[in-house]
PDB file of C-alpha atoms in Angstrom:
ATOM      1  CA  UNK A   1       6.713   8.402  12.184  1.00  0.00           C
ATOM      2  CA  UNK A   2       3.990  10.918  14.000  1.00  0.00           C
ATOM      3  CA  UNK A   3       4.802  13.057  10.842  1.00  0.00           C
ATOM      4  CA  UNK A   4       4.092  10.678   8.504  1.00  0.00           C
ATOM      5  CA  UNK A   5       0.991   9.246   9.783  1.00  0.00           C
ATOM      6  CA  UNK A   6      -0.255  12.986  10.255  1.00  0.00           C
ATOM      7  CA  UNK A   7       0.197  13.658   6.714  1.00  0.00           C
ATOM      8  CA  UNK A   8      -1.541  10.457   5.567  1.00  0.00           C
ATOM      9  CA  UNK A   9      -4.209  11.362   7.762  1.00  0.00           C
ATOM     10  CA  UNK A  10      -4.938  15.048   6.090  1.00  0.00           C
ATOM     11  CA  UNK A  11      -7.273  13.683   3.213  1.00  0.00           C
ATOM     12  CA  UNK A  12      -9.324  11.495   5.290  1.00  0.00           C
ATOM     13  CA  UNK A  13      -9.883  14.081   7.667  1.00  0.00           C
ATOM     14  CA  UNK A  14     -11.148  16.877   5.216  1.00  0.00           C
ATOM     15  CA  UNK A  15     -13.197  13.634   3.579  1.00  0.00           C
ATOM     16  CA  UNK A  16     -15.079  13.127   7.599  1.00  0.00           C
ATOM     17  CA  UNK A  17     -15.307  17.018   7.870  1.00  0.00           C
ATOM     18  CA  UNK A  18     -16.584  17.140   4.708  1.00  0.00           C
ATOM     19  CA  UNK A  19     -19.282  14.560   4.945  1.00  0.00           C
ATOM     20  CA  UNK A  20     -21.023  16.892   7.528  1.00  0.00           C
ATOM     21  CA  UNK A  21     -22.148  18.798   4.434  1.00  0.00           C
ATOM     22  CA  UNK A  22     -23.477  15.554   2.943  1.00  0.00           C
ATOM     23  CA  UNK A  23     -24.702  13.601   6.196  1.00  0.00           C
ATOM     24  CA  UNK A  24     -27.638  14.251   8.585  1.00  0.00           C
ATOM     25  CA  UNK A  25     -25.571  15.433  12.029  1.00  0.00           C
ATOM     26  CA  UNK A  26     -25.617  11.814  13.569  1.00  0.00           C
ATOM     27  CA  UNK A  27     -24.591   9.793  11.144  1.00  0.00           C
ATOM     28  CA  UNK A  28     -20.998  12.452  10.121  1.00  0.00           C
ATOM     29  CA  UNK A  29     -20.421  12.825  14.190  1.00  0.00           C
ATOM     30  CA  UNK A  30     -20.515   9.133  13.629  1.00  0.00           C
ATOM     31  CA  UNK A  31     -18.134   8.596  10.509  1.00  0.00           C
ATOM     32  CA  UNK A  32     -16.062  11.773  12.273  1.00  0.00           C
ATOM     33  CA  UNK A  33     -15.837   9.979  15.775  1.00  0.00           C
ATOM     34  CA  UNK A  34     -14.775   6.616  14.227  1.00  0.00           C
ATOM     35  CA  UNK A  35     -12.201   8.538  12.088  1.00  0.00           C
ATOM     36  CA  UNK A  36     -10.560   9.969  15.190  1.00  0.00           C
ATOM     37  CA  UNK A  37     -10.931   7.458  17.854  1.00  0.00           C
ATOM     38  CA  UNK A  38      -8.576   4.764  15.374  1.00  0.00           C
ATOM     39  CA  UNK A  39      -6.610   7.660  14.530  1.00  0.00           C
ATOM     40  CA  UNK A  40      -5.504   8.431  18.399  1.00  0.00           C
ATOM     41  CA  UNK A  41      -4.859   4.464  18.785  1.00  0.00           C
ATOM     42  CA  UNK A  42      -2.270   4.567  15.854  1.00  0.00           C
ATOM     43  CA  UNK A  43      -0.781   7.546  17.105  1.00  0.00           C
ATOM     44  CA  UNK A  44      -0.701   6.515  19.994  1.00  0.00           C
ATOM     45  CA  UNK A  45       1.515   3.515  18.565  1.00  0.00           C
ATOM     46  CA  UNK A  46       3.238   5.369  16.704  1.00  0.00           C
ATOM     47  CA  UNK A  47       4.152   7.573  19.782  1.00  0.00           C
ATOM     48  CA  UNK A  48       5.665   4.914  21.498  1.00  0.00           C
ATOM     49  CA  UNK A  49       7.607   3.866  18.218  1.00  0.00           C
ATOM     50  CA  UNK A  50       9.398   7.282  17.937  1.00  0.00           C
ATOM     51  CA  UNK A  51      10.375   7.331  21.857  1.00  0.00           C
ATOM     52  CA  UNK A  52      11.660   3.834  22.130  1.00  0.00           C
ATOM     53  CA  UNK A  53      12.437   2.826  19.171  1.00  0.00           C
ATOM     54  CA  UNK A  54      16.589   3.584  20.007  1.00  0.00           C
ATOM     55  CA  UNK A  55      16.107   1.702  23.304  1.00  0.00           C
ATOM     56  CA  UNK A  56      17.689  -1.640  24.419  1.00  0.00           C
ATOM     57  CA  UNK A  57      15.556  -3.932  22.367  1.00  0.00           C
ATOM     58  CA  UNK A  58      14.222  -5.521  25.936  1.00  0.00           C
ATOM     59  CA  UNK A  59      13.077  -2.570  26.612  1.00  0.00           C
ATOM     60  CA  UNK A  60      11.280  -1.486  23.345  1.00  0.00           C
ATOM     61  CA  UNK A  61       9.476  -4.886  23.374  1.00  0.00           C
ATOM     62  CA  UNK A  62       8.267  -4.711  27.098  1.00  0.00           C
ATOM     63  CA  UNK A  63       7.007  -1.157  26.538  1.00  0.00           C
ATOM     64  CA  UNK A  64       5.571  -1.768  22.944  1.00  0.00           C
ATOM     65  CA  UNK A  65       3.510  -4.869  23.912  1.00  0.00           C
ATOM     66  CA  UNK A  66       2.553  -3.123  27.635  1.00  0.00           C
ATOM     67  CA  UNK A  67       1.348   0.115  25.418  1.00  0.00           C
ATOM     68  CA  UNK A  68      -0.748  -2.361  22.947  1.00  0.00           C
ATOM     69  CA  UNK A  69      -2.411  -3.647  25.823  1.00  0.00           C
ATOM     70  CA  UNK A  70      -2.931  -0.636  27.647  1.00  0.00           C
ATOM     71  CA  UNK A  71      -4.626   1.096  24.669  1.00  0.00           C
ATOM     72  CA  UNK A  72      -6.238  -2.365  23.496  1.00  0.00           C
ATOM     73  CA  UNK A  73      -8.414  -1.787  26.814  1.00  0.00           C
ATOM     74  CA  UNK A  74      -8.795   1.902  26.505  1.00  0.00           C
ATOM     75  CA  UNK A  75     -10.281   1.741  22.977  1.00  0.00           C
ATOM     76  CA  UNK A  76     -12.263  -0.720  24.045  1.00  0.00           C
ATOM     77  CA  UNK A  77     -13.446   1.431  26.703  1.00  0.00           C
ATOM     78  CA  UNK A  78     -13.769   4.231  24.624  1.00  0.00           C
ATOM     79  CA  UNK A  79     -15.995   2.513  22.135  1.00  0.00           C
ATOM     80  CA  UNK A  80     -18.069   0.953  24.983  1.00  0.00           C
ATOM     81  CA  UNK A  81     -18.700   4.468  25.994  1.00  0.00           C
ATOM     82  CA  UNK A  82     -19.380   6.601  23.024  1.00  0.00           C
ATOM     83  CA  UNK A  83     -21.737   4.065  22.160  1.00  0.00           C
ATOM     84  CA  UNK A  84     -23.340   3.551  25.396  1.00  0.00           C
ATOM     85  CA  UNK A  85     -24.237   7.386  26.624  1.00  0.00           C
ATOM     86  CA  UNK A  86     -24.179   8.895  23.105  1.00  0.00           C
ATOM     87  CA  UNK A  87     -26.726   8.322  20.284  1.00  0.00           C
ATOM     88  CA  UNK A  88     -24.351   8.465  17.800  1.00  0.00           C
ATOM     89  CA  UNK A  89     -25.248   6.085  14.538  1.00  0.00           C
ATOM     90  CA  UNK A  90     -23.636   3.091  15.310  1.00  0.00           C
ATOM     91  CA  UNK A  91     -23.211   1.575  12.170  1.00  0.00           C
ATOM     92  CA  UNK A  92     -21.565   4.497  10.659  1.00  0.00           C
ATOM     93  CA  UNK A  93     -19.236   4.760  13.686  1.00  0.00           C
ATOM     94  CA  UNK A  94     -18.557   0.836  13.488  1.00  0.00           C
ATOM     95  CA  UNK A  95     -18.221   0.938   9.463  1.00  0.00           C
ATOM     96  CA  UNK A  96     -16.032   4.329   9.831  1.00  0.00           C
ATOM     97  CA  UNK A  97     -13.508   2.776  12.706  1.00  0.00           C
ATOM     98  CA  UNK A  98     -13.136  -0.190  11.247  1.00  0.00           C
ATOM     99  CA  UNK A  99     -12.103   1.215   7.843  1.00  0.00           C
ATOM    100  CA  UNK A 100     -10.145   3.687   8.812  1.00  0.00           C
ATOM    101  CA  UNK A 101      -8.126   1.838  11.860  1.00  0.00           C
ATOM    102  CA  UNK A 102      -7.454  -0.767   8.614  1.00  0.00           C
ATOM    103  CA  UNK A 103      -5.896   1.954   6.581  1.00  0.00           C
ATOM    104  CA  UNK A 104      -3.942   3.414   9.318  1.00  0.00           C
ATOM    105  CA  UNK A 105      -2.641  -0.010  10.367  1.00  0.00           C
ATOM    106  CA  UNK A 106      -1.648  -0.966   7.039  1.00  0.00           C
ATOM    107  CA  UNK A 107       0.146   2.413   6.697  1.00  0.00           C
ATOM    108  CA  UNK A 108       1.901   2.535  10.110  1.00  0.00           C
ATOM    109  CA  UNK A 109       3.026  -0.902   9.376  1.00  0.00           C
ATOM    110  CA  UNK A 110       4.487   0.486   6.002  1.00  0.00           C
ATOM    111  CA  UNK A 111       6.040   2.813   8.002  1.00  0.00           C
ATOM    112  CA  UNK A 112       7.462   1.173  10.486  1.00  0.00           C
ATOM    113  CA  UNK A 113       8.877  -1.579   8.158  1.00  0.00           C
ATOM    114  CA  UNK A 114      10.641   1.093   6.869  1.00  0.00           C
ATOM    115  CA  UNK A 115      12.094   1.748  10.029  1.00  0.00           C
ATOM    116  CA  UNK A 116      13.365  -1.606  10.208  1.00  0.00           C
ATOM    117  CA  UNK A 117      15.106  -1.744   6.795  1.00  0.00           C
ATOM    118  CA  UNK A 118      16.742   1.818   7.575  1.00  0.00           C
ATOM    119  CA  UNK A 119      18.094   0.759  10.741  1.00  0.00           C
ATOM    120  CA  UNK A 120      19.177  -3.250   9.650  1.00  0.00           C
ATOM    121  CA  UNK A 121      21.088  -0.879   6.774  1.00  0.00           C
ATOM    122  CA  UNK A 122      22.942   0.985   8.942  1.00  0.00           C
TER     123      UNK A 122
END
């Protein structure tokens, strides 16, 4: 699923880097820092989905919902801190994370429904 999300995640990324040639600095470390902070939370999900995902069921659920939390708080964090000691625009960070952690949600659900229908086939 890493693989997957990875490719999705190719245009966007040239479209953030790109926007430095467009953007005053601020505002495309902005866009470029909302970009990547929602991109390390799906990973991040999507990490857990490819290690677990052929555990017990128990097990996958307990770790799944622990790991939500767990990076619930540390985005959280992580936004709470980029835009508390940095002076990064904060409505192009806001606009940029929201967007983008949309897309990549709807995607890694895509995916991982996917997952579902592959394995209730087999």
């Amino acid at each position: 699923m890493i693989k997957k999300l990875a490719k999705f995640n190719i245009v966007p990324l040239i479209l953030a880097l790109i926007s430095f040639l467009f953007l005053p600095l601020n505002p495309a470390v902005a866009l470029l820092s909302g970009f990547l902070l929602s991109a390390i939370f799906v990973f991040s999900s999507a990490w857990v989905l490819d290690n677990f995902w052929n555990a017990d069921s128990k097990l996958f659920t307990k770790v799944f919902f622990f790991s939500m939390v767990i990076r619930f708080i540390l985005v959280l964090a992580s936004i709470g801190i980029l835009l508390g000691v940095t002076k990064i625009d904060k409505i192009y960070f806001t606009v940029s994370f929201i967007i983008s952690y949309l897309c990549q949600s709807i995607m890694e659900m895509i995916f991982f429904n996917q997952l579902l229908q592959n394995k209730s086939s087999n």
